[in-house]
Amino acid sequence: MKGAWNWTWKAGSILLLGYVILRGFGTPLQPGLVTATPSQLGIGTDTIILAAAGQPFAAADDVPSDFHVVLRAGDQLLKTETVEITPHSVRLAVNTPATLPSRALDAFVFTPAAGTLFLGNACFVEEAAKGDIPKDFRAKAPEERAPKLGFSFPYQPNIIESIRNLLWHVPMWFAMFFIMGLGFVASLAQLRTDNINWDMRAEAAVKTGLVFGLLGLATGSLWARWTWGAWWVSDPQLNGALVTVLLYSGYLILRAAMGDDDRVGRLAAVYNVFAFIMLVVLLMVLPRYTESLHPGKDGNPGFNSYDLDNSLRAVFYPAVIGWGALCYWMYTLRLRMNRHAYHLLSR
Amino acid sequence: MASARHTLRTASTIAGLEWQLEWRQGHQLAAVGLFAIASVYVAFQASDHNTTAAGWTAMLWLVHLFSGFTAIGRLFDRERTEVRRYLQWTAEPLGLMLGKLFHAILTTTALTAVVLGAFVLFLGWPQGMDDPGKPGLLVLGAWMGGLSMTTTLVFVSAVASQIRAGGSALAAVLGLPLLLPQLILATRLTRGALADQPWTMLVEYPLFLGALGAGTSAIACILFPYIWRA
């Protein structure tokens, strides 16, 4: 029975990760508006091109009568005329009046297939005077339609396609917390019992956890480059993550410096208990109380509702379980190596 | 199990012993002071009254950090081997830790006064600044930052002192990453105090520093007995 379960969960983790990779990269992204060109409009007639990312928001033979674009200034709508639709852009003709309630215009695209797309502050009209939009220029609010997209990931401004990184970056840290927590428990047990087996567990846990911590830093750095524009920024969450990884590297340095000193188990356990408490403080407590670019912080312990929709959840939870199981598997392998090494050395 | 009173008595004996040791081995205290003032002087020569607030803060905390390392890094292995062995068998670990912590707090207070005083004396305030915006908060920040650095260093040097060779070098390696959070908070507080940011924006920093210091002291006290007679 035990043997069967032993390979079942391992095979399960591989299957889950296979599903995560296929779904994570294969699922289309809901369309969203990225840019409007030109971003500055004069008064009078002009053309604007709204560019979109994600899966095509329109088919080439879409009926323009079913496809509406309006611009919003303040709480009033300005009408436009759709000139040309391609799968990833729409060209509009707009006649800008001399008076607008606001100089900033938001764009709304009502599509038959993809629902309503929105781009805030799409264009600016410097020369417009403050006032109501004249009657002739106004548009009626088109009817909102539910998107008919099927299984797709949500569009987030700035993040766009990189939202798939959620399935790699976040589970890496969850797996690290999990395995480091295991190491923490092992170290506490080591301090109580002075049994070398617990020390071997703690060491295996820290080594495995460090791998996941480094992967978390690497995937996070990639994501930061894409969304924030830099490989590394000064942010409480990032500082905490870096210090945590350095701290656990210190654990390995401490062990290496002790060599075959027979007090290594105790000393390493003491350090590991301290390191895990610092991990909790640095990654889960401190960032909550300071401003952070990092999502899920700023007083909010979980994800915001708009960060995770159901389609993302359907891949994210398997990813968390899959990476966690893989992490535990790696830990058991490392533990076996530690045991073999110990028996060889003490023979 | 030792009673609380016994623990406190051990703590005060150890603190007194540390103090005596400090005066008898006057060269160590002098060495720390010399290190601090010489570093400040280097900073002064390099900047020549021409620093921005950010540069000023960076130099202040570099000097403070490494002076702290010099002062606290050897806290657990400066007794002679015989004395150390005697303490190991007779002193109660919690009392010993409390005594050492108390001594470290006194040392840091003195060190903060020396470093900050020498800094203002030689470098003056950052360029274009007649006075710092909030001098009281500047001093409090230097002190609290120093304290929360010190308590972490006490724990690290207790761990490192258990290693037979190269303990003090290891204390530096293990200590530096651990001090990053404290230094981040402390430098932000110093910059804010120099720039006269409003109280409401700055008040959380001394609180965080105090909490970190208290927390690391508590963990050090809980864990120390496990390594002291290992």
XYZ file of C-alpha atoms in Angstrom:
577
model
C 0.000 0.000 0.000
C 2.727 2.411 1.062
C 4.714 1.718 -2.084
C 1.729 2.397 -4.299
C 0.980 5.697 -2.633
C 4.654 6.595 -2.861
C 4.715 6.599 -6.599
C 1.138 7.784 -7.029
C 1.724 11.216 -5.549
C 4.966 11.625 -7.462
C 3.300 10.709 -10.757
C 0.433 12.985 -9.752
C 2.736 15.943 -9.290
C 4.289 15.375 -12.713
C 0.826 15.140 -14.291
C -0.304 18.297 -12.527
C 2.771 20.210 -13.675
C 2.264 18.929 -17.215
C -1.304 20.237 -17.075
C -0.046 23.542 -15.671
C 2.523 23.982 -18.434
C 0.071 23.107 -21.220
C -2.785 25.165 -19.811
C -0.520 27.977 -18.637
C 1.025 28.564 -22.033
C -1.844 27.302 -24.179
C -4.731 29.316 -22.760
C -5.468 32.464 -24.741
C -5.450 35.854 -23.084
C -8.609 37.950 -23.125
C -8.128 40.962 -25.365
C -7.428 44.349 -23.869
C -6.575 47.791 -25.210
C -2.926 48.766 -24.927
C -2.378 52.074 -26.732
C -4.143 54.813 -28.645
C -2.269 56.679 -31.405
C -2.061 59.599 -31.551
C -2.414 60.291 -27.862
C -2.875 64.033 -28.465
C -5.967 65.139 -30.365
C -6.689 68.485 -31.943
C -10.139 69.999 -32.268
C -12.031 68.851 -35.361
C -11.818 65.611 -37.304
C -9.016 63.180 -36.645
C -8.312 59.454 -36.847
C -7.252 57.308 -33.913
C -5.935 53.757 -33.925
C -6.634 51.698 -30.817
C -4.255 48.742 -30.545
C -5.121 45.628 -28.549
C -3.207 42.671 -27.116
C -4.365 39.171 -26.285
C -6.485 36.962 -28.449
C -8.131 38.690 -31.476
C -11.023 40.815 -30.305
C -12.676 40.963 -33.688
C -13.002 38.809 -36.764
C -12.162 40.438 -40.079
C -15.807 40.198 -41.199
C -17.226 41.759 -38.031
C -20.201 43.943 -38.774
C -19.334 47.547 -37.870
C -22.953 48.131 -36.931
C -22.516 45.642 -34.094
C -19.193 47.115 -33.081
C -19.184 50.439 -31.241
C -16.415 52.649 -29.980
C -17.132 55.637 -27.756
C -14.848 58.055 -25.985
C -15.718 59.277 -22.531
C -14.882 62.709 -21.176
C -15.926 63.165 -17.575
C -19.389 61.572 -17.494
C -20.357 62.322 -21.100
C -19.857 60.172 -24.166
C -18.399 61.324 -27.475
C -19.403 59.490 -30.609
C -16.930 58.031 -33.091
C -17.145 56.225 -36.365
C -15.472 52.872 -36.873
C -13.481 52.972 -40.110
C -11.605 49.705 -40.121
C -11.395 46.658 -37.890
C -8.476 44.219 -37.841
C -8.036 41.367 -35.360
C -5.816 43.497 -33.088
C -6.724 47.096 -33.820
C -9.525 49.391 -34.728
C -9.295 52.663 -36.676
C -11.752 55.405 -35.769
C -12.795 58.732 -37.163
C -13.606 61.221 -34.442
C -14.852 64.769 -34.573
C -13.654 66.498 -31.422
C -15.768 69.434 -30.239
C -14.240 72.616 -28.826
C -15.759 72.063 -25.387
C -15.314 68.930 -23.254
C -16.023 68.231 -19.558
C -12.500 66.821 -19.227
C -9.376 66.974 -21.409
C -8.649 63.304 -20.854
C -10.643 60.816 -22.931
C -11.232 57.190 -21.981
C -11.914 54.695 -24.745
C -14.580 51.972 -24.651
C -14.794 49.343 -27.382
C -18.011 47.282 -27.437
C -17.340 44.084 -29.384
C -19.753 41.288 -30.252
C -17.317 38.528 -29.253
C -15.002 39.842 -26.560
C -17.300 42.085 -24.539
C -16.305 45.608 -23.567
C -12.675 46.708 -23.678
C -11.516 49.781 -21.801
C -8.487 52.070 -21.974
C -8.303 54.839 -19.385
C -6.823 58.220 -20.414
C -6.455 57.036 -23.983
C -6.133 60.508 -25.535
C -5.808 64.102 -24.413
C -7.271 67.200 -26.011
C -5.100 70.093 -24.884
C -7.014 72.847 -26.607
C -10.497 71.907 -25.435
C -12.314 74.415 -23.251
C -14.249 73.221 -20.236
C -17.900 72.673 -21.010
C -20.479 70.141 -22.096
C -20.141 68.102 -25.247
C -22.535 69.631 -27.816
C -25.689 67.542 -28.549
C -24.631 66.575 -32.101
C -21.359 65.074 -30.921
C -22.792 62.894 -28.190
C -23.145 59.129 -28.309
C -25.737 56.956 -26.632
C -24.323 54.367 -24.243
C -24.280 51.064 -26.160
C -25.599 48.013 -24.460
C -23.007 46.005 -22.475
C -22.503 42.461 -23.655
C -21.085 39.512 -21.822
C -17.961 38.184 -23.542
C -18.286 34.880 -25.374
C -14.681 33.810 -24.980
C -14.535 30.440 -23.294
C -11.556 29.504 -21.186
C -9.150 32.437 -21.178
C -6.912 34.374 -18.797
C -7.913 37.887 -17.745
C -6.294 40.908 -19.319
C -4.448 43.148 -16.857
C -2.964 46.430 -18.040
C 0.842 46.402 -17.915
C 1.008 42.711 -17.076
C -0.655 41.529 -20.303
C 0.762 38.143 -21.421
C 3.165 37.955 -18.485
C 0.217 37.011 -16.263
C 1.227 33.409 -16.989
C 4.239 33.930 -14.755
C 1.811 33.795 -11.823
C 1.823 30.015 -12.264
C 5.599 29.888 -11.781
C 6.620 32.770 -9.565
C 4.037 32.499 -6.777
C 4.094 28.695 -6.314
C 7.902 28.851 -6.051
C 7.560 30.967 -2.918
C 4.703 28.873 -1.563
C 6.845 25.768 -2.018
C 9.736 27.508 -0.290
C 7.585 28.544 2.688
C 6.260 25.014 2.937
C 9.618 23.274 2.878
C 11.295 25.856 5.118
C 8.425 25.400 7.573
C 9.173 21.684 7.507
C 12.824 22.485 8.198
C 11.772 24.724 11.082
C 9.774 21.916 12.669
C 12.680 19.519 12.145
C 15.053 21.974 13.820
C 12.734 22.376 16.809
C 12.619 18.586 17.105
C 16.396 18.474 16.803
C 16.732 20.875 19.739
C 14.349 18.768 21.842
C 15.741 15.343 21.062
C 19.313 15.880 19.848
C 18.690 13.197 17.262
C 20.814 13.479 14.112
C 17.905 12.355 11.937
C 16.153 15.659 12.517
C 19.275 17.560 11.601
C 19.471 15.683 8.307
C 15.854 16.595 7.621
C 16.458 20.250 8.401
C 19.496 20.395 6.139
C 17.664 18.715 3.265
C 14.743 21.125 3.711
C 16.920 24.231 3.669
C 18.844 23.071 0.597
C 15.658 22.322 -1.323
C 14.023 25.517 -0.107
C 16.961 27.568 -1.311
C 16.583 26.181 -4.823
C 12.971 27.327 -4.854
C 13.889 30.660 -3.298
C 16.437 31.284 -6.042
C 13.892 30.291 -8.701
C 11.398 32.646 -7.057
C 13.911 35.480 -7.252
C 14.717 34.681 -10.889
C 11.092 34.509 -12.041
C 10.299 37.610 -9.996
C 13.174 39.501 -11.543
C 11.971 38.618 -15.034
C 8.483 39.767 -14.136
C 9.777 43.014 -12.630
C 11.702 43.749 -15.842
C 8.523 43.328 -17.877
C 6.034 45.162 -15.673
C 8.085 47.676 -13.681
C 10.901 48.180 -16.202
C 13.852 47.115 -14.059
C 15.439 43.811 -13.076
C 15.412 44.839 -9.440
C 13.657 47.625 -7.556
C 13.840 48.733 -3.945
C 10.658 47.379 -2.443
C 9.922 45.869 0.980
C 8.843 42.539 -0.483
C 11.939 42.279 -2.671
C 14.278 43.319 0.119
C 12.700 40.720 2.375
C 13.019 38.017 -0.287
C 16.680 38.788 -0.900
C 17.516 38.882 2.810
C 15.714 35.577 3.324
C 17.717 33.865 0.597
C 20.964 35.335 1.936
C 19.995 34.239 5.443
C 19.511 30.642 4.402
C 22.760 30.752 2.426
C 24.292 31.714 5.761
C 22.911 28.459 7.169
C 24.910 26.493 4.600
C 28.021 28.595 5.241
C 27.646 27.983 8.971
C 27.455 24.235 8.424
C 30.418 24.271 6.081
C 32.473 26.314 8.559
C 31.740 23.830 11.341
C 33.080 20.899 9.332
C 32.686 17.631 11.244
C 32.313 19.317 14.630
C 29.801 17.203 16.547
C 27.876 20.290 17.734
C 26.864 21.161 14.185
C 23.334 19.757 14.581
C 22.474 21.935 17.527
C 24.069 25.114 16.276
C 22.533 24.725 12.832
C 19.133 24.052 14.420
C 19.362 27.223 16.503
C 20.288 29.233 13.433
C 17.519 27.649 11.374
C 14.843 28.448 13.970
C 16.021 32.053 13.985
C 16.117 32.156 10.178
C 12.552 30.902 9.821
C 11.205 33.446 12.300
C 13.000 36.143 10.288
C 11.466 34.719 7.091
C 7.986 35.143 8.529
C 8.761 38.664 9.707
C 10.488 39.743 6.500
C 8.136 38.239 3.952
C 4.776 38.163 5.679
C 4.777 40.886 8.338
C 6.967 43.833 7.388
C 5.783 44.247 3.759
C 2.172 44.494 4.942
C 2.918 47.626 6.902
C 4.846 49.532 4.279
C 3.997 50.699 0.810
C 4.818 48.160 -1.806
C 4.564 47.825 -5.552
C 4.120 44.139 -5.079
C 0.509 42.918 -5.407
C -1.216 41.140 -2.563
C 0.408 43.448 -0.018
C -0.504 46.840 1.355
C -2.639 45.523 4.176
C -4.223 42.789 2.076
C -2.998 39.332 2.948
C -4.372 37.443 -0.025
C -4.838 38.196 -3.658
C -7.242 40.866 -4.717
C -10.361 39.613 -6.375
C -9.325 41.083 -9.720
C -5.957 39.341 -9.630
C -7.368 35.866 -9.772
C -10.455 34.986 -11.737
C -11.835 31.498 -12.057
C -9.892 30.533 -15.173
C -6.643 31.525 -13.514
C -7.598 29.720 -10.332
C -8.226 26.534 -12.283
C -4.541 26.502 -13.231
C -3.058 28.293 -10.239
C -4.187 25.839 -7.554
C -2.901 22.789 -9.458
C 0.346 24.701 -9.946
C 0.674 25.305 -6.203
C 0.009 21.649 -5.424
C 2.243 20.401 -8.243
C 5.246 22.560 -7.365
C 4.747 21.822 -3.668
C 4.748 18.074 -4.306
C 7.782 18.337 -6.580
C 9.542 20.331 -3.867
C 8.734 17.667 -1.284
C 9.953 14.982 -3.662
C 13.266 16.796 -4.107
C 13.494 17.066 -0.337
C 13.042 13.316 0.138
C 15.786 12.649 -2.415
C 18.143 15.034 -0.667
C 17.302 13.429 2.665
C 18.180 10.014 1.261
C 21.522 11.366 0.085
C 22.164 12.824 3.542
C 21.375 9.477 5.171
C 23.625 7.536 2.824
C 26.457 9.997 3.391
C 26.001 9.729 7.154
C 26.063 5.939 7.126
C 29.085 5.836 4.845
C 30.972 8.279 7.051
C 30.081 6.605 10.320
C 30.959 3.112 9.180
C 15.354 25.384 37.153
C 16.874 28.678 38.128
C 14.573 31.250 39.634
C 13.979 34.622 38.061
C 15.898 36.318 40.834
C 18.886 34.060 40.297
C 18.789 34.823 36.574
C 18.737 38.545 37.227
C 21.607 38.241 39.690
C 23.631 36.336 37.096
C 22.773 39.014 34.536
C 23.950 41.851 36.725
C 27.141 39.987 37.669
C 27.918 39.311 34.028
C 27.193 42.917 33.077
C 29.523 44.114 35.851
C 32.161 41.628 34.740
C 31.895 42.817 31.160
C 32.271 46.392 32.285
C 35.403 45.545 34.311
C 36.799 43.582 31.415
C 36.155 46.524 29.136
C 38.183 48.838 31.360
C 40.966 46.371 32.024
C 41.352 45.578 28.363
C 41.196 49.274 27.566
C 42.692 48.668 24.151
C 39.480 47.117 22.823
C 37.353 50.099 23.729
C 40.027 52.402 22.365
C 40.206 50.327 19.200
C 36.488 50.758 18.557
C 36.655 54.497 19.199
C 39.689 54.825 16.972
C 37.972 52.855 14.234
C 34.849 55.022 14.449
C 36.643 58.349 14.443
C 39.124 57.338 11.748
C 36.234 56.182 9.519
C 34.390 59.441 10.068
C 37.549 61.300 9.170
C 37.882 59.338 5.944
C 34.282 60.207 5.140
C 35.033 63.848 5.892
C 38.097 63.867 3.630
C 36.216 62.176 0.828
C 33.227 64.504 0.989
C 34.826 67.809 2.031
C 31.602 69.448 3.264
C 29.964 68.658 -0.037
C 27.542 65.820 0.491
C 23.942 65.386 -0.394
C 21.548 64.146 2.270
C 21.617 60.668 0.682
C 25.429 60.532 0.670
C 25.539 61.776 4.260
C 23.104 59.080 5.364
C 24.990 56.357 3.498
C 28.313 57.279 5.082
C 26.821 57.631 8.558
C 25.346 54.160 8.456
C 28.416 52.542 6.917
C 30.529 53.926 9.748
C 27.916 52.962 12.332
C 27.553 49.464 10.910
C 31.228 48.584 10.869
C 31.932 50.214 14.226
C 29.111 48.085 15.597
C 30.717 44.977 14.096
C 34.038 45.869 15.685
C 32.456 46.487 19.079
C 29.969 43.622 19.276
C 31.455 40.976 16.976
C 33.797 39.665 19.664
C 31.368 39.859 22.567
C 31.356 36.119 23.145
C 34.970 35.180 22.758
C 37.033 37.781 24.413
C 37.395 36.089 27.790
C 40.402 33.897 28.287
C 39.723 30.236 27.624
C 39.807 29.328 31.317
C 37.360 32.057 32.281
C 35.110 31.027 29.462
C 35.100 27.415 30.551
C 34.389 28.480 34.119
C 31.443 30.583 32.980
C 30.219 27.756 30.801
C 29.921 25.458 33.797
C 28.742 27.906 36.429
C 26.760 30.730 34.828
C 23.114 30.272 33.955
C 22.766 30.768 30.168
C 19.766 33.093 30.211
C 21.360 35.325 32.837
C 24.570 35.364 30.850
C 22.732 36.357 27.682
C 20.843 39.120 29.465
C 24.075 40.432 30.962
C 25.773 40.439 27.568
C 22.760 42.110 25.962
C 22.733 44.804 28.618
C 26.398 45.426 28.042
C 25.864 45.525 24.288
C 23.117 48.117 24.730
C 25.393 50.343 26.819
C 28.207 49.980 24.299
C 25.929 50.825 21.414
C 24.602 53.898 23.162
C 28.132 55.165 23.698
C 29.089 54.223 20.155
C 26.104 56.071 18.692
C 27.079 59.178 20.629
C 30.673 58.965 19.385
C 29.821 58.243 15.752
C 27.041 60.800 15.436
C 28.990 63.429 17.400
C 32.127 62.961 15.311
C 30.061 62.995 12.149
C 28.413 66.313 12.915
C 31.694 67.748 14.176
C 33.707 66.898 11.071
C 31.198 66.753 8.249
C 28.585 69.191 9.462
C 25.136 68.793 7.981
C 24.521 67.927 4.330
C 25.022 70.630 1.772
C 22.471 73.432 1.794
C 21.198 72.446 5.229
C 21.774 74.720 8.215
C 19.974 72.378 10.551
C 18.477 68.944 10.211
C 14.701 69.061 9.988
C 14.093 66.922 13.042
C 17.260 66.634 15.147
C 15.554 64.683 17.924
C 14.309 62.067 15.491
C 17.742 61.914 13.860
C 19.353 61.057 17.195
C 16.576 58.633 18.112
C 16.916 56.948 14.707
C 20.690 56.565 15.059
C 20.231 55.101 18.530
C 17.322 52.769 17.740
C 18.970 51.682 14.498
C 22.168 50.988 16.412
C 20.295 49.025 19.067
C 18.402 46.816 16.677
C 21.654 46.163 14.792
C 23.395 45.306 18.024
C 20.859 42.835 19.322
C 21.035 40.916 16.044
C 24.825 40.983 16.196
C 24.772 39.613 19.745
C 22.856 36.575 18.521
C 25.086 36.103 15.489
C 28.303 36.409 17.465
C 26.948 33.940 20.032
C 26.444 31.423 17.222
C 29.759 32.232 15.552
C 31.719 32.004 18.807
C 30.895 28.299 18.951
C 33.070 27.685 15.935
C 36.630 26.815 16.733
C 38.402 28.615 13.908
C 37.447 31.794 12.089
C 34.454 32.661 14.290
C 34.713 36.407 13.932
C 34.993 36.225 10.142
C 31.878 34.059 10.141
C 30.046 36.582 12.324
C 30.578 39.163 9.587
C 29.350 36.813 6.867
C 26.247 35.755 8.775
C 25.561 39.173 10.243
C 25.585 41.413 7.196
C 22.507 40.020 5.433
C 20.649 39.911 8.747
C 21.292 43.592 9.270
C 19.893 44.683 5.904
C 16.286 45.193 7.093
C 17.378 47.243 10.070
C 19.673 49.331 7.874
C 16.934 49.923 5.312
C 14.592 51.195 8.005
C 17.305 53.238 9.699
C 18.525 54.945 6.533
C 14.963 55.869 5.552
C 14.386 57.327 8.994
C 17.637 59.325 8.853
C 16.917 60.701 5.398
C 13.383 61.622 6.433
C 14.578 63.334 9.609
C 17.162 65.319 7.644
C 14.598 66.364 5.051
C 12.010 67.349 7.651
C 9.331 64.931 6.513
C 6.163 65.064 8.616
C 6.026 63.080 11.846
C 3.221 60.870 10.666
C 5.386 59.509 7.842
C 8.374 58.810 10.059
C 6.941 57.583 13.309
C 6.590 53.988 12.106
C 10.334 53.576 11.566
C 11.467 53.847 15.206
C 8.579 51.578 16.141
C 9.653 48.934 13.606
C 13.279 49.249 14.683
C 12.302 48.858 18.322
C 10.117 45.854 17.548
C 12.873 44.181 15.500
C 15.383 44.804 18.284
C 13.066 43.477 20.979
C 12.117 40.478 18.841
C 15.680 39.453 18.034
C 16.651 39.874 21.706
C 13.785 37.620 22.754
C 14.714 34.949 20.197
C 18.357 35.176 21.243
C 17.385 34.664 24.895
C 15.201 31.673 24.073
C 17.712 29.957 21.798
C 20.950 30.783 23.584
C 20.703 28.052 26.261
C 20.713 25.446 23.476
C 24.092 26.450 22.143
C 25.840 27.593 25.297
C 26.532 24.141 26.713
C 26.283 22.189 23.499
